[in-house]
Tab-separated table of C-alpha atoms in Angstrom:
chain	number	residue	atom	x	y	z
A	1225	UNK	CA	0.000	0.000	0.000
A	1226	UNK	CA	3.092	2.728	0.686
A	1227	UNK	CA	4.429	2.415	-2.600
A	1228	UNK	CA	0.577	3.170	-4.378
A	1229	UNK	CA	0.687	6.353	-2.056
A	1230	UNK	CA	4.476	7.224	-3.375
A	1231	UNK	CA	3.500	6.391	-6.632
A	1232	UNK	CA	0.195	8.655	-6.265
A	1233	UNK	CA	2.444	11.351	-4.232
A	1234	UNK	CA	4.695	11.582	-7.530
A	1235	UNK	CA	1.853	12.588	-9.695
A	1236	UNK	CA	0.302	14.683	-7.849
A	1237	UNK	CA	4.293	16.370	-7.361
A	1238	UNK	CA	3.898	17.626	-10.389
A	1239	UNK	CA	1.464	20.445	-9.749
A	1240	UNK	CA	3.035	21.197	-6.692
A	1241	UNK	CA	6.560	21.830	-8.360
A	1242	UNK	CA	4.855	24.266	-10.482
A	1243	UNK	CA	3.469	26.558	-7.957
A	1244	UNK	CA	6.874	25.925	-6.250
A	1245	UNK	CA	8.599	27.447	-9.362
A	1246	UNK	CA	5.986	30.124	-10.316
A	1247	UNK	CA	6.443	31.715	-6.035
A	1248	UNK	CA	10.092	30.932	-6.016
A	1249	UNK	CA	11.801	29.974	-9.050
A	1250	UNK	CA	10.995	32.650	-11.411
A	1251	UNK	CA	14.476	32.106	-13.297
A	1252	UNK	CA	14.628	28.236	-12.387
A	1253	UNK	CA	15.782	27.652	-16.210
A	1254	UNK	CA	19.332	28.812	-14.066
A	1255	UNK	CA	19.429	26.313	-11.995
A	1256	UNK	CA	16.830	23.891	-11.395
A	1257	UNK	CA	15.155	23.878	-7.983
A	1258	UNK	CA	17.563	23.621	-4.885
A	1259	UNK	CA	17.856	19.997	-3.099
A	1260	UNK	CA	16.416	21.445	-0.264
A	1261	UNK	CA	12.874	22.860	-1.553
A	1262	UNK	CA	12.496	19.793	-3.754
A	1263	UNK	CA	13.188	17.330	-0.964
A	1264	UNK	CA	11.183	19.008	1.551
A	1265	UNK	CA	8.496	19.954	-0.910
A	1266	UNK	CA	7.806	16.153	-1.967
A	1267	UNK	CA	7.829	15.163	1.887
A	1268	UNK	CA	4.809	17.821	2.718
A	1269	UNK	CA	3.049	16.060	-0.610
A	1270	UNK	CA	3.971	12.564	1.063
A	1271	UNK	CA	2.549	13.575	4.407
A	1272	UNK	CA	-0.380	15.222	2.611
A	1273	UNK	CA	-0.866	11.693	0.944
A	1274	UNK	CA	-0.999	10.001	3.884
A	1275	UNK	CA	-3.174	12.156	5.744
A	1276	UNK	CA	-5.488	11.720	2.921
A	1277	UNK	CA	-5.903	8.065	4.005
A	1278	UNK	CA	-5.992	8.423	7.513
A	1279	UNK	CA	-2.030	7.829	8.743
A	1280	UNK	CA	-0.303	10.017	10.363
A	1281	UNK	CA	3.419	11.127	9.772
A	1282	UNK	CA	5.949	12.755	10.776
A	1283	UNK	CA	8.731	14.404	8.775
A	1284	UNK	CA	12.178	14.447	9.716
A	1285	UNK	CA	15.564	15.776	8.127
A	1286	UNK	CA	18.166	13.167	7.498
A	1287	UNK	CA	21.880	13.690	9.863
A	1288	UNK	CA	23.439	13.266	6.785
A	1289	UNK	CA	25.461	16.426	6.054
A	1290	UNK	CA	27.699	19.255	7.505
A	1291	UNK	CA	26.145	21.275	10.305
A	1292	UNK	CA	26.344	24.367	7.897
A	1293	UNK	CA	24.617	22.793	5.025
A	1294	UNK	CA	20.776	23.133	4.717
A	1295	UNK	CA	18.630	19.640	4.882
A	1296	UNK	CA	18.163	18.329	1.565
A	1297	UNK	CA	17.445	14.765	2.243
A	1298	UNK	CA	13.987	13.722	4.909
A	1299	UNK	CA	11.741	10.726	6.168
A	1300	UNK	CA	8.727	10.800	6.434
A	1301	UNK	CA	7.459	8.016	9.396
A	1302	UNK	CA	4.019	6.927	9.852
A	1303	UNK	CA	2.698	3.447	10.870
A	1304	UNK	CA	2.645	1.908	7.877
A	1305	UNK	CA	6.680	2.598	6.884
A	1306	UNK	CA	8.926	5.115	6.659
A	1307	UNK	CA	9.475	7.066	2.990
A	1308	UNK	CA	13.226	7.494	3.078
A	1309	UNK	CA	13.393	10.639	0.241
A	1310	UNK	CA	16.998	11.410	-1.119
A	1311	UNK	CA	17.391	15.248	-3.338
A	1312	UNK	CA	19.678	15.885	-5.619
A	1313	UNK	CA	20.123	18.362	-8.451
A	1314	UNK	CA	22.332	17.359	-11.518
A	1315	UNK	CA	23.857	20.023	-12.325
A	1316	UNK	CA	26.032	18.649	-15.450
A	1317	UNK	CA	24.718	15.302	-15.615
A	1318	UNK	CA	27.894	13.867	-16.248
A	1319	UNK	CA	29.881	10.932	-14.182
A	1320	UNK	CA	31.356	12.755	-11.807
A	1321	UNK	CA	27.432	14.570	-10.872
A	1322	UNK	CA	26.177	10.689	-11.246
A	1323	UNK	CA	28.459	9.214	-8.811
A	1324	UNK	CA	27.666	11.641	-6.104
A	1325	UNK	CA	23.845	10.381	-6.363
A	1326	UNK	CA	25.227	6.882	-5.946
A	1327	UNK	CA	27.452	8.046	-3.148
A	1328	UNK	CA	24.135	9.953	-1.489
A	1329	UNK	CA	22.437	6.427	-1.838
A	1330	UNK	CA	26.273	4.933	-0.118
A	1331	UNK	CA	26.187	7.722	2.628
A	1332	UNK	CA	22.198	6.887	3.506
A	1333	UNK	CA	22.727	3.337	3.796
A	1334	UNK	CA	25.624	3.649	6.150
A	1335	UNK	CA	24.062	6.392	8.403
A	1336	UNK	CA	20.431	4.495	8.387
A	1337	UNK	CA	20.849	1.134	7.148
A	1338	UNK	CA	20.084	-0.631	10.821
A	1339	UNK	CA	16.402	1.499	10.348
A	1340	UNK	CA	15.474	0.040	7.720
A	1341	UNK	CA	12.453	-1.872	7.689
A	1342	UNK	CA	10.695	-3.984	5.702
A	1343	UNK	CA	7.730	-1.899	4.690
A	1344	UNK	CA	10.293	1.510	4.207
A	1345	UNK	CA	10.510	2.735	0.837
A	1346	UNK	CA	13.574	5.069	-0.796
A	1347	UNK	CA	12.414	7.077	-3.330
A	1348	UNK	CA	15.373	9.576	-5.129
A	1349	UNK	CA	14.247	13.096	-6.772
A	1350	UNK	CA	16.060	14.389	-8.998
A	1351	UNK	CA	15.622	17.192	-11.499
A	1352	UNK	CA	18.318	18.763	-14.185
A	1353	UNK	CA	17.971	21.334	-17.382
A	1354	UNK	CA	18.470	19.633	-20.531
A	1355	UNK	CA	21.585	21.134	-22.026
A	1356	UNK	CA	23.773	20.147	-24.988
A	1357	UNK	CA	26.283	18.173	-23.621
A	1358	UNK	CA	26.825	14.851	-24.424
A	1359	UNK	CA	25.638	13.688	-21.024
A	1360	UNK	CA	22.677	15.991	-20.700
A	1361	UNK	CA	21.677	14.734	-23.920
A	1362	UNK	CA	22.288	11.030	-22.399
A	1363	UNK	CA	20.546	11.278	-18.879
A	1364	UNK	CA	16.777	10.728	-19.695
A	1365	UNK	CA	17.703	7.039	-21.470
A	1366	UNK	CA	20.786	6.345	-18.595
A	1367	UNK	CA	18.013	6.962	-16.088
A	1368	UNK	CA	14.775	5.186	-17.538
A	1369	UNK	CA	16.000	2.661	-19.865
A	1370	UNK	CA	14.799	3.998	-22.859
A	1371	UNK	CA	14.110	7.354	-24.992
A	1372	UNK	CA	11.140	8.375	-24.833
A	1373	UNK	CA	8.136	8.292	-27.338
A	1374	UNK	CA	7.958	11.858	-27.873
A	1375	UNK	CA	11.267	12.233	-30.041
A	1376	UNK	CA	9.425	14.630	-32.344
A	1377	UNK	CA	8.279	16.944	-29.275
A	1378	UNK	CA	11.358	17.310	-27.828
A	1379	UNK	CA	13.392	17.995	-31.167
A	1380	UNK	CA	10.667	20.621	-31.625
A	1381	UNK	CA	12.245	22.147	-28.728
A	1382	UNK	CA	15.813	22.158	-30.012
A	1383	UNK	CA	16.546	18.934	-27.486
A	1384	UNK	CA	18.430	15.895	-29.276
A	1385	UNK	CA	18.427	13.078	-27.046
A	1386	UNK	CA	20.731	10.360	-27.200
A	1387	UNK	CA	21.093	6.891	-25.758
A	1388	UNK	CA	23.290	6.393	-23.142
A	1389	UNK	CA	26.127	3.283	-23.009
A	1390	UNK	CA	25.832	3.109	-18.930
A	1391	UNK	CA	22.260	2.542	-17.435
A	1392	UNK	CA	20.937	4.034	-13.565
A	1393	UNK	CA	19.339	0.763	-12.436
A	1394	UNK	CA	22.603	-1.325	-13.834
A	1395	UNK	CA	24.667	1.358	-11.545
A	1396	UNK	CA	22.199	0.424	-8.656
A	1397	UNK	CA	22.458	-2.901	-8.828
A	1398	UNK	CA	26.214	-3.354	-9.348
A	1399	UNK	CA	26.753	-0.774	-6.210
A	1400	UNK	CA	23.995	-2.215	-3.900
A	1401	UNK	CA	22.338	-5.165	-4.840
A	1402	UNK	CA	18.896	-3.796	-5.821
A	1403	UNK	CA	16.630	-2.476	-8.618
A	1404	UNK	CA	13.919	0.784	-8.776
A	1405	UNK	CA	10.490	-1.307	-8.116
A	1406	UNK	CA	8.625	1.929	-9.763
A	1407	UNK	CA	10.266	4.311	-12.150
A	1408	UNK	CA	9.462	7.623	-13.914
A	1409	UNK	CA	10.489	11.114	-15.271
A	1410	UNK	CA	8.094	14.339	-15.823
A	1411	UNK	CA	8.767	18.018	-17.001
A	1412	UNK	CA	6.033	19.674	-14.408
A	1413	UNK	CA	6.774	23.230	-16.236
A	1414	UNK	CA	4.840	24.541	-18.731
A	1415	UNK	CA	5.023	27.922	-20.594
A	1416	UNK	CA	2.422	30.351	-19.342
A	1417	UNK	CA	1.544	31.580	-22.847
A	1418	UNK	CA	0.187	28.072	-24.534
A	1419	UNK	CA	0.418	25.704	-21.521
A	1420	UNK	CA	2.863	23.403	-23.249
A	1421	UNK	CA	5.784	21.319	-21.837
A	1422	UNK	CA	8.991	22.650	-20.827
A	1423	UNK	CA	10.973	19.597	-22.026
A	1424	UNK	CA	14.215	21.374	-20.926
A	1425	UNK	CA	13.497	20.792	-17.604
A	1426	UNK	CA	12.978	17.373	-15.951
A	1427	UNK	CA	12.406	15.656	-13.094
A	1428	UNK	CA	13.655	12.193	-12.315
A	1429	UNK	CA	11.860	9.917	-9.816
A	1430	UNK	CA	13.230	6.275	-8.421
A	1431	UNK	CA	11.689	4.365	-5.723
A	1432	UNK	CA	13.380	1.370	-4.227
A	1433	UNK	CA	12.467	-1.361	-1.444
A	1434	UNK	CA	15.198	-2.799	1.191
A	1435	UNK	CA	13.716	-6.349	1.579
């Protein structure tokens, strides 16, 4: 049942990230969205989820880095599991940005891997603007798998997208044993003057389960 409500939680993120960017992110195209506002912003809709269906929960911020840094990465806790939710902006999209997610994933397993339980749930949000680079280009098919259907959509856009030779869930699996159980992207902008797609931007969602 916790993964439907994550799933549910990511779709409904969606809207969310847009009124996030319209208050706060006027110029996000600079950027993307920092860890912290994305990672806190899908715990709220995670706690929002749950309270929808009658659990409770609590949300935390993960001991994870520097006591200058700001949170970036939470849990949210209720009775029926814990959503363990890891941020992270990639910035270039290249190895060196794609090994620091792994090594988020590394750092989280060391600092909360006795909390585990069975029922807990990590889910990894991620979000990046499409550049030309070769691995900006690349990071849509390294993380799902595939290239989407929408080729013609996203060339209208001036976005080439490429296949990658390295894949996210191979990269999982080699590192720690385990696969996404649910798997996604989304571009949740859209330009204000005809409501279409901001393919530029996109957000990446994995969700895993420590059995």
């Amino acid at each position: 049942m916790l993964l439907d409500l994550v799933i549910q939680s990511i779709n409904l993120f969606q809207e969310d990230c847009l009124k996030l960017c319209e208050h706060h992110y006027p110029t996000v195209h600079n950027q993307g969205i920092s860890e912290h506002h994305i990672g806190k912003a899908f715990s709220r809709r995670m706690q929002h989820t749950l309270l929808s269906f009658d659990h409770e929960s609590m949300i935390h911020p993960l001991d994870m880095l520097p006591l200058n840094e700001t949170a970036r990465h939470f849990r949210v806790s209720s009775e029926i599991g814990t959503v363990w939710v890891i941020s992270h902006h990639m910035v270039s999209a290249g190895k060196t940005c794609r090994k620091k997610l792994l090594l988020d994933v590394h750092l989280w397993l060391g600092e909360y891997g006795y909390a585990i339980q069975p029922n807990d749930l990590l889910i990894i949000v991620s979000d990046h603007w499409i550049s030309r680079s070769k691995h900006s280009r690349e990071l849509l098919h390294w993380w799902m798998g595939e290239l989407p259907d929408e080729i013609t959509e996203y060339s209208q856009q001036g976005i080439t997208l490429q296949e990658s030779d390295s894949q996210f869930s191979s990269a999982l699996n080699t590192n720690f044993g385990i696969t996404p159980c649910f798997i996604k992207f989304a571009h949740p902008l859209k330009r204000s003057n005809n409501q279409q797609l901001v393919r530029k931007y996109i957000q990446l969602y994995a969700v895993m389960q420590w059995v």
